[in-house]
């Protein structure tokens, strides 16, 4: 059945005993902690108390259904990945669940290996998102709030264009590391961008013109290589 690299806490919201038994057995054998809720109401109660790495959810549940439960979870500011497992497989059903805040949709019946693959992809994406977005990045008097896309220096907001912001954030995320022009091009402009261009240098100068380096140099040029931000 294949194994995950790390043990995960998984909430399974499923009222069909045959399906839940199959999933409990398979996921437990893979080494994970599974909590079963056989109704939307039970799932809601459990989520008040415990945190999970991922939620596997049926839509057709007694009482509070999967659509209503997804809305409640997201309304409460809980962004745990939700993977829908449903016999409803029309495009409209899928679109509606994704619009309500679900992250992925797997139609029943499905292969267990595909379930494993989807779980891995969702939890990996979620961890990367938290690493990049849920922290304030700072250097000296400059702070980036990545949730608000806001850059401030000494409490004053700096107005960056979207590309300037992306460039400066990439440098800040990799503070104290030398980044080559090729790395910067790849991450800010995309892999197919012309590597002979001087666009990186041009945009570095744009950013430098907007920040105050009179007290402390923020962006350092590494001759023949690229740039870095260091404390």
Steps between C-alpha positions, in 0.01 A plus 500: 500500500796734533614711793514867581822648622342644817223389732190711444185570698209447261132574557274272297141623463307207353168335592534193275639234734638284218705789357612633838619153610703464180660843543563459874680173434708627208602832652573344841722238335687788337577621853257789542265612774143494372199654672160401362192722505188336352308827477565866429394594854757263655770635270417856602531409870832321447642797307423729796754306706757338274723602209556278197743488209219424254123440492354228276131580453194346338231739373187290563491494880201471735396838643780748434630409153850540357423827324366662818785360708762636258341845522505488880863386513617779269279763667673424830840568341609136496706438183582133554506337152166337411495209255145413393425130444161477332282287273367828359724546200336763281711807411243721680545311828878523475497871416259577783713321762820667377325840503391438860860444605586134439852444366453188288229255389531125450202313353393163644596233427873581507828311529666518841833595339337802340360605839850474648641711216235773542554513879876537454457778244252698712694479826828585325341804334348610831834481683674702230224758513536539875878526478477778246192693600431471871804693621615860506828539314733764636845647458613805693221756492313329212212255549294307245152380597452226241131454585426865418772537231617804693857628540582755770817675611500677836121462495460673162356298213714461187301488174644220287372383162398130496833398342705714740308345790558146370872568451548658843299225674707229328821666622358534853381138510859401425666748733873445558524285182665612177251468214625484143335703226383170346332394826329837528384490136362149545306581817378853424450504122475133409725231355458602135618857549805604294801435727713757315274786607598764755147516639615379845749786531242752378241387755756485781569868429125573509472335841811675634355836397192433714668383821714705736851354531653806667522331841554142388574344161222250429570358151859397437649439155725195467723568201471247222226306683189689607348655810417436861322658792680462830454622855 
